[in-house]
Amino acid sequence: MSKKFYFSKRQVGYLLVLPAFAIISGVLFFPLAYSVYLALHNLHITNPRLGVEYVGFYNFLYAFHDSLFWASIINTAYITLIDNIAGITVGLGIALLLNRRFKLRGVVRGLVLFPYILAPIVLSLMWKWIYNADYGLLNGILYRLGLISEYRSWLSDPWTAMHLIIVGNFWQGLPFGVLFYLAALQTIPKNLYESARIDGATQWKEFLYITLPLLMPITLVILVLKTIWTFKLFDIIYIITKGGPADATRVVAYHLYLEGFAFLNLGKAAAASHILLGIVFVITFVYYKFLRKSA
Amino acid sequence: MRSKIIKLMVCVLLVGTVVATGGFSLSLAQERITFAITPTHIDFDLKETSRFEQAYPDIKVNVVTVSYGELFDKLSISFSVKEPIADVFLMDCCWLGGFAEPGWVEVVDDRITPKMREGLMDSAKAGVIYKGHWYGLPYASEWQHWIYNERMLKEAGLANPPSTWEEFIEQSLKLKEANIVKYAWSGWWEQTDGLTCEYLHVLTTMEGGSTLFDAEGNPLFQESAGVEALQLMVDMIHKYKIVSPAALTYGITEADNLLLGGKAAFRIVWMGVPYLVLNNPEKSKVVGECKIGLTPSYDGKHPGTVAGPMALSMYSGSKHKEAAWKYLTFRCDYEGALRAALEAGQCPGWAKIYEDPEFQEKVPGLDMMFETLKGAVPQPAFPWWKEADYKLITEFHNALTQKKSPRQALEDAAEKAREVRKTWEGGK
Amino acid sequence: MNSKGKLRTSILILIVLIWTMGPFSWVIISSIAPLSELIVAPLELPSKYTFSNYWQIFTASPGVSHISYQFRVSLFNSLIVALAVTAVCLLAGSFAGYGCARCDLPFANSLIFIVLLVQMVPPVVVIIPLFRIFQMLGLLDTRICLILVYSAFNVALVSWIMRGFFESVPEQLEEAAMIDGCTRVGAMFRVIMPLSAPGLFSAGILAFILSWNEFLMALVLTNTLRSKTAPVAISEFIARFSLNWNMMCTVGVIAAIPPLVICLGLQKYVIAGLTGGAVKG
């Protein structure tokens, strides 16, 4: 089959990449640019008589001074921190466990994946039911085990509500760490362990001096991806607590949703979202540099 | 194998595209309008709609249900981008300002007959009239009722329902001691505007308490009456333990169900015509036990309540205004409102209906209902109220979870409300 | 491993399984128990079971039980959108992945960074301008707009996964095909893709799951049953039927069927897709 025009390898490459690039640009990059426009204006949607007003960097300044916005970032950062620490440690532990040979290993690995691919909506529903103050599973189990003398409304107290949300989110994110660690563990050459054993190393020493260092790159990957994803956390909050009680579980995605879609402060929401994007970008950039170095 | 995969992918893509772009509605000779409503009485709404379509065969009505918590947001956004989700929609009195100021709701002054003007109840006015103009027709013009379970009180040896808050607390504690109910009052106190309405209800019964804002929009709730009201609510949970801490997570259904299930003795309800629900054996386990009462007050002489009339309104940019108006009048004129009252328990906004013999026969407790209406205050209808309400509710929760004192919480809320108003009026 | 170690391992695995499947098992139990058995305190395992909720979801007609009809339609919408997104992502993603794997593109090595860039954009950031843009295009509340948005968020990931798989196929195979007269693109279709079928499967499943699960954008961009997806419908039920837990659990179980199926049968594809690229870098 002969072609009229001869495309160089590169040109074919660019053509091949075009569809994906077009979709991403149209749906992501272009709106991001438009949101910059939004951030520089106040559309006065609820009072159209005032028209569209150019406000320069006012919305950004407002976001910097908005204690509610920073509170939501701190809430999100707190959730991320605990989720990362727990996810790394427990994830590694389970990965080590699943790395051993036992019957039905494939089945167990598949089941472990379940929380991660379950729809966040369904798992929000699940935890809402489990945490229910009057009939929930958590209350039921704790009561029957004798740990509490009467049912408690866990979601009515800011501190417990926040931590139960963290548990729910942790439940979902754990398989991610497990799978990545498992895959990484399987790339460690077995002869490293064998030679260590010949030299008389204990299991603990093997873990400390061989396994852990070799897992550093993947740990970094997991940390950064988990951080990025936790900053997107929305569904659980929307379904279970709606940011409450008393804004204790107000995460940044929910805050932006309220600003933009409940209060119709599109300009302020856009500006705040750019600041958020900046924060996430810095984290990603740091990761990229580290990965490049260790590669 | 390879060609099979390719063929499969192409097929999937084709099918996907075709089906996904499907939903082209065939254009018929019929005019189509959309009606957005909360799903509370959806069966009745669908029945009414099919009756309407039979009466007007050239108009087709598409009924869209949106939950109450999202209806205002979805309507606002869709109006703001001129892509309305509905031509006719349910409007709550506290949204009226927010929709009327930007001109999103059709002004219907010239469609209103003198009979309608005269026939409108005072309590229904706030739902349809804003700054002197009519913005719809009354629908579900209800107000909050204070309900108490007579049987439980009698069982505890209490002859009369409480008339002061002290009596109320005493009675609730007695009920608790006698093991009749653990938490005497069932509150809808989750972080939504239902909490504001219950707070406002309590506020009206306090000394000097009237409304949340004055006519210009200056907050009044941070004054002594407001602080007392909030302090009472905080004490009910933490000091006297007559309201469950779980009330902070209850939606209206859960809170109502405690009363209907015989697990609470007192409640403020939004039930339209309360006895129709309270004595309906399908919904209630306490048939015949509950009575409408006068809310306790600081001195026993100032019961109050909150009016929450609603309306059906039209989108001002609708391309089917005549058809929409036909639907509006079908649902909300005298006959429509009577049907709504008898079949769905909705409070009519037309005074004449309350004198209708059929209505009086089927709807019990009218005397008491009107008695409670005497002390009714309206909800705020300022255009910036929605955002201010959010901030107010957060502060309520701060007080109810004891993160802040009621005085501090209300002062902060007043500050935030002033800010929101300033921004709306022309600040940035 | 000695027997004591084996016992310890088994117990630990059992704990992991309880932690993983326990909470959802309760949802399954709740969906088949009558409501009266669930709203009891202290908690008791229901003694009677019935599948009436499932029956109701699948057979009730509109007006009789509105929620069932809405849920069925939303399931259908979710399915259409997810399938279409999978198709679009696999095509566009394979092309892009192949281009990056074989065509010496300068940014090919930054592909991972681009993937991350896309991944890290919180949807809430783009949803605000996207809403207005789709309104201007008249595409609000349509399945097309969901398909476009989900494809944009997933195609980078698919490209990256496919590139990983393509790179593991020796280049000589294509060269042989091209010597025989194929174009490069032709070689891609005839030689590489079939060999990367597992990769396609993995990426396809991931794209499917990510669109099936997505909530925030569907919440904002859809209104009516024309395009409402299952997660949005479920959130409405949660708001509306705050006490009808057994019905809500039923709805939750049905919506969880795709993930369950994948976990029990296709998990190795998901795992390969997720981890394949990451570990190699």
mmCIF file of N, CA, C and O in Angstrom, chain A residues 111 114-115 117-127 129-130 137 171, chain C residues 17-32 54 234 248-261 263-264:
data_model
loop_
_atom_site.group_PDB
_atom_site.id
_atom_site.type_symbol
_atom_site.label_atom_id
_atom_site.label_comp_id
_atom_site.label_asym_id
_atom_site.label_seq_id
_atom_site.Cartn_x
_atom_site.Cartn_y
_atom_site.Cartn_z
ATOM 1 N N LEU A 111 -9.622 -9.842 46.169
ATOM 2 C CA LEU A 111 -10.554 -9.298 47.147
ATOM 3 C C LEU A 111 -10.000 -8.048 47.814
ATOM 4 O O LEU A 111 -10.738 -7.114 48.110
ATOM 5 N N PHE A 114 -10.859 -4.758 46.306
ATOM 6 C CA PHE A 114 -12.253 -4.326 46.271
ATOM 7 C C PHE A 114 -12.509 -2.899 46.775
ATOM 8 O O PHE A 114 -13.137 -2.114 46.065
ATOM 9 N N PRO A 115 -12.028 -2.520 47.964
ATOM 10 C CA PRO A 115 -12.378 -1.172 48.434
ATOM 11 C C PRO A 115 -11.921 -0.085 47.473
ATOM 12 O O PRO A 115 -12.540 0.967 47.379
ATOM 13 N N ILE A 117 -11.749 -0.072 44.155
ATOM 14 C CA ILE A 117 -12.523 0.166 42.947
ATOM 15 C C ILE A 117 -14.011 0.285 43.216
ATOM 16 O O ILE A 117 -14.794 0.499 42.303
ATOM 17 N N LEU A 118 -14.407 0.187 44.470
ATOM 18 C CA LEU A 118 -15.808 0.418 44.789
ATOM 19 C C LEU A 118 -16.108 1.902 44.604
ATOM 20 O O LEU A 118 -15.297 2.751 44.937
ATOM 21 N N ALA A 119 -17.282 2.211 44.097
ATOM 22 C CA ALA A 119 -17.623 3.619 43.863
ATOM 23 C C ALA A 119 -17.635 4.379 45.182
ATOM 24 O O ALA A 119 -18.236 3.927 46.152
ATOM 25 N N PRO A 120 -16.977 5.536 45.228
ATOM 26 C CA PRO A 120 -16.956 6.315 46.472
ATOM 27 C C PRO A 120 -18.350 6.606 47.002
ATOM 28 O O PRO A 120 -18.548 6.693 48.206
ATOM 29 N N ILE A 121 -19.309 6.756 46.125
ATOM 30 C CA ILE A 121 -20.683 6.987 46.568
ATOM 31 C C ILE A 121 -21.184 5.804 47.374
ATOM 32 O O ILE A 121 -21.776 5.966 48.441
ATOM 33 N N VAL A 122 -20.933 4.612 46.866
ATOM 34 C CA VAL A 122 -21.430 3.435 47.568
ATOM 35 C C VAL A 122 -20.707 3.290 48.899
ATOM 36 O O VAL A 122 -21.322 2.955 49.923
ATOM 37 N N LEU A 123 -19.413 3.556 48.893
ATOM 38 C CA LEU A 123 -18.747 3.402 50.173
ATOM 39 C C LEU A 123 -19.115 4.498 51.154
ATOM 40 O O LEU A 123 -19.135 4.276 52.362
ATOM 41 N N SER A 124 -19.485 5.691 50.650
ATOM 42 C CA SER A 124 -19.985 6.717 51.558
ATOM 43 C C SER A 124 -21.284 6.255 52.192
ATOM 44 O O SER A 124 -21.498 6.409 53.399
ATOM 45 N N LEU A 125 -22.151 5.698 51.363
ATOM 46 C CA LEU A 125 -23.410 5.156 51.855
ATOM 47 C C LEU A 125 -23.144 4.092 52.907
ATOM 48 O O LEU A 125 -23.758 4.061 53.975
ATOM 49 N N MET A 126 -22.166 3.238 52.631
ATOM 50 C CA MET A 126 -21.840 2.153 53.534
ATOM 51 C C MET A 126 -21.394 2.675 54.891
ATOM 52 O O MET A 126 -21.894 2.257 55.935
ATOM 53 N N TRP A 127 -20.458 3.619 54.873
ATOM 54 C CA TRP A 127 -19.965 4.144 56.144
ATOM 55 C C TRP A 127 -21.048 4.958 56.848
ATOM 56 O O TRP A 127 -21.151 4.934 58.069
ATOM 57 N N TRP A 129 -24.113 4.305 56.925
ATOM 58 C CA TRP A 129 -24.958 3.314 57.572
ATOM 59 C C TRP A 129 -24.243 2.702 58.772
ATOM 60 O O TRP A 129 -24.820 2.501 59.828
ATOM 61 N N ILE A 130 -22.961 2.426 58.614
ATOM 62 C CA ILE A 130 -22.220 1.810 59.703
ATOM 63 C C ILE A 130 -22.088 2.779 60.886
ATOM 64 O O ILE A 130 -22.131 2.378 62.049
ATOM 65 N N LEU A 137 -23.707 -0.300 62.583
ATOM 66 C CA LEU A 137 -22.909 -1.479 62.879
ATOM 67 C C LEU A 137 -21.833 -1.156 63.898
ATOM 68 O O LEU A 137 -21.556 -1.946 64.807
ATOM 69 N N TRP A 171 -9.838 3.113 54.488
ATOM 70 C CA TRP A 171 -10.306 1.808 54.037
ATOM 71 C C TRP A 171 -10.279 1.738 52.515
ATOM 72 O O TRP A 171 -9.898 0.737 51.925
ATOM 73 N N LEU C 17 -8.914 -9.981 55.396
ATOM 74 C CA LEU C 17 -10.137 -10.210 54.635
ATOM 75 C C LEU C 17 -11.357 -9.650 55.356
ATOM 76 O O LEU C 17 -12.239 -9.062 54.733
ATOM 77 N N ILE C 18 -11.401 -9.814 56.666
ATOM 78 C CA ILE C 18 -12.533 -9.263 57.421
ATOM 79 C C ILE C 18 -12.557 -7.741 57.276
ATOM 80 O O ILE C 18 -13.599 -7.131 57.061
ATOM 81 N N TRP C 19 -11.399 -7.135 57.390
ATOM 82 C CA TRP C 19 -11.304 -5.680 57.269
ATOM 83 C C TRP C 19 -11.757 -5.227 55.887
ATOM 84 O O TRP C 19 -12.428 -4.219 55.731
ATOM 85 N N THR C 20 -11.378 -6.018 54.861
ATOM 86 C CA THR C 20 -11.674 -5.605 53.493
ATOM 87 C C THR C 20 -13.127 -5.863 53.137
ATOM 88 O O THR C 20 -13.802 -5.002 52.584
ATOM 89 N N MET C 21 -13.602 -7.059 53.428
ATOM 90 C CA MET C 21 -14.928 -7.426 52.947
ATOM 91 C C MET C 21 -15.996 -7.264 54.010
ATOM 92 O O MET C 21 -17.175 -7.265 53.703
ATOM 93 N N GLY C 22 -15.593 -7.121 55.269
ATOM 94 C CA GLY C 22 -16.569 -7.046 56.354
ATOM 95 C C GLY C 22 -17.589 -5.930 56.198
ATOM 96 O O GLY C 22 -18.796 -6.174 56.186
ATOM 97 N N PRO C 23 -17.121 -4.673 56.093
ATOM 98 C CA PRO C 23 -18.091 -3.575 56.024
ATOM 99 C C PRO C 23 -19.099 -3.757 54.901
ATOM 100 O O PRO C 23 -20.295 -3.528 55.088
ATOM 101 N N PHE C 24 -18.614 -4.170 53.745
ATOM 102 C CA PHE C 24 -19.554 -4.286 52.639
ATOM 103 C C PHE C 24 -20.477 -5.476 52.793
ATOM 104 O O PHE C 24 -21.611 -5.466 52.325
ATOM 105 N N SER C 25 -19.992 -6.509 53.461
ATOM 106 C CA SER C 25 -20.882 -7.650 53.697
ATOM 107 C C SER C 25 -22.089 -7.207 54.493
ATOM 108 O O SER C 25 -23.198 -7.677 54.275
ATOM 109 N N TRP C 26 -21.860 -6.269 55.404
ATOM 110 C CA TRP C 26 -22.980 -5.756 56.190
ATOM 111 C C TRP C 26 -23.983 -5.062 55.277
ATOM 112 O O TRP C 26 -25.196 -5.149 55.477
ATOM 113 N N VAL C 27 -23.487 -4.368 54.262
ATOM 114 C CA VAL C 27 -24.378 -3.719 53.310
ATOM 115 C C VAL C 27 -25.202 -4.771 52.567
ATOM 116 O O VAL C 27 -26.402 -4.617 52.369
ATOM 117 N N ILE C 28 -24.537 -5.846 52.184
ATOM 118 C CA ILE C 28 -25.248 -6.900 51.462
ATOM 119 C C ILE C 28 -26.339 -7.497 52.357
ATOM 120 O O ILE C 28 -27.483 -7.687 51.939
ATOM 121 N N ILE C 29 -25.975 -7.776 53.608
ATOM 122 C CA ILE C 29 -26.964 -8.328 54.545
ATOM 123 C C ILE C 29 -28.124 -7.355 54.702
ATOM 124 O O ILE C 29 -29.287 -7.738 54.695
ATOM 125 N N SER C 30 -27.778 -6.050 54.829
ATOM 126 C CA SER C 30 -28.841 -5.065 55.030
ATOM 127 C C SER C 30 -29.770 -4.996 53.840
ATOM 128 O O SER C 30 -30.937 -4.664 53.984
ATOM 129 N N SER C 31 -29.247 -5.299 52.670
ATOM 130 C CA SER C 31 -30.094 -5.140 51.501
ATOM 131 C C SER C 31 -31.127 -6.255 51.384
ATOM 132 O O SER C 31 -32.139 -6.100 50.723
ATOM 133 N N ILE C 32 -30.847 -7.379 52.024
ATOM 134 C CA ILE C 32 -31.800 -8.468 51.891
ATOM 135 C C ILE C 32 -32.579 -8.706 53.176
ATOM 136 O O ILE C 32 -33.303 -9.689 53.306
ATOM 137 N N TYR C 54 -34.661 -6.006 45.633
ATOM 138 C CA TYR C 54 -34.082 -6.171 44.304
ATOM 139 C C TYR C 54 -35.173 -6.311 43.263
ATOM 140 O O TYR C 54 -35.120 -5.756 42.181
ATOM 141 N N ILE C 234 -27.941 7.650 43.370
ATOM 142 C CA ILE C 234 -27.776 7.101 44.719
ATOM 143 C C ILE C 234 -27.711 8.232 45.747
ATOM 144 O O ILE C 234 -28.319 8.151 46.813
ATOM 145 N N MET C 248 -31.635 1.452 50.354
ATOM 146 C CA MET C 248 -30.406 2.129 49.930
ATOM 147 C C MET C 248 -29.265 1.150 49.799
ATOM 148 O O MET C 248 -28.427 1.269 48.912
ATOM 149 N N CYS C 249 -29.223 0.168 50.686
ATOM 150 C CA CYS C 249 -28.165 -0.828 50.576
ATOM 151 C C CYS C 249 -28.350 -1.659 49.315
ATOM 152 O O CYS C 249 -27.377 -2.043 48.665
ATOM 153 N N THR C 250 -29.607 -1.908 48.966
ATOM 154 C CA THR C 250 -29.860 -2.645 47.724
ATOM 155 C C THR C 250 -29.272 -1.883 46.547
ATOM 156 O O THR C 250 -28.545 -2.435 45.722
ATOM 157 N N VAL C 251 -29.600 -0.603 46.505
ATOM 158 C CA VAL C 251 -29.109 0.230 45.421
ATOM 159 C C VAL C 251 -27.584 0.252 45.413
ATOM 160 O O VAL C 251 -26.944 0.172 44.364
ATOM 161 N N GLY C 252 -26.996 0.304 46.595
ATOM 162 C CA GLY C 252 -25.541 0.305 46.704
ATOM 163 C C GLY C 252 -24.937 -0.992 46.198
ATOM 164 O O GLY C 252 -23.914 -0.988 45.503
ATOM 165 N N VAL C 253 -25.568 -2.105 46.521
ATOM 166 C CA VAL C 253 -25.038 -3.391 46.081
ATOM 167 C C VAL C 253 -25.083 -3.482 44.564
ATOM 168 O O VAL C 253 -24.132 -3.908 43.918
ATOM 169 N N ILE C 254 -26.206 -3.055 43.990
ATOM 170 C CA ILE C 254 -26.318 -3.138 42.532
ATOM 171 C C ILE C 254 -25.232 -2.290 41.875
ATOM 172 O O ILE C 254 -24.596 -2.707 40.906
ATOM 173 N N ALA C 255 -25.014 -1.095 42.436
ATOM 174 C CA ALA C 255 -23.996 -0.229 41.838
ATOM 175 C C ALA C 255 -22.600 -0.784 42.052
ATOM 176 O O ALA C 255 -21.657 -0.380 41.372
ATOM 177 N N ALA C 256 -22.453 -1.696 43.002
ATOM 178 C CA ALA C 256 -21.131 -2.248 43.277
ATOM 179 C C ALA C 256 -20.861 -3.497 42.466
ATOM 180 O O ALA C 256 -19.796 -4.101 42.600
ATOM 181 N N ILE C 257 -21.805 -3.898 41.634
ATOM 182 C CA ILE C 257 -21.610 -5.146 40.890
ATOM 183 C C ILE C 257 -20.418 -5.091 39.935
ATOM 184 O O ILE C 257 -19.611 -6.023 39.924
ATOM 185 N N PRO C 258 -20.250 -4.018 39.146
ATOM 186 C CA PRO C 258 -19.061 -4.013 38.287
ATOM 187 C C PRO C 258 -17.756 -4.191 39.077
ATOM 188 O O PRO C 258 -16.949 -5.040 38.696
ATOM 189 N N PRO C 259 -17.520 -3.421 40.155
ATOM 190 C CA PRO C 259 -16.286 -3.662 40.897
ATOM 191 C C PRO C 259 -16.182 -5.084 41.436
ATOM 192 O O PRO C 259 -15.114 -5.681 41.417
ATOM 193 N N LEU C 260 -17.293 -5.630 41.916
ATOM 194 C CA LEU C 260 -17.249 -6.992 42.453
ATOM 195 C C LEU C 260 -16.840 -7.978 41.374
ATOM 196 O O LEU C 260 -15.984 -8.838 41.577
ATOM 197 N N VAL C 261 -17.459 -7.838 40.216
ATOM 198 C CA VAL C 261 -17.138 -8.729 39.119
ATOM 199 C C VAL C 261 -15.664 -8.642 38.777
ATOM 200 O O VAL C 261 -14.974 -9.639 38.593
ATOM 201 N N CYS C 263 -13.236 -7.624 40.672
ATOM 202 C CA CYS C 263 -12.389 -8.169 41.729
ATOM 203 C C CYS C 263 -12.310 -9.665 41.686
ATOM 204 O O CYS C 263 -11.275 -10.239 41.935
ATOM 205 N N LEU C 264 -13.443 -10.275 41.432
ATOM 206 C CA LEU C 264 -13.450 -11.723 41.531
ATOM 207 C C LEU C 264 -12.896 -12.381 40.281
ATOM 208 O O LEU C 264 -12.400 -13.489 40.329
#
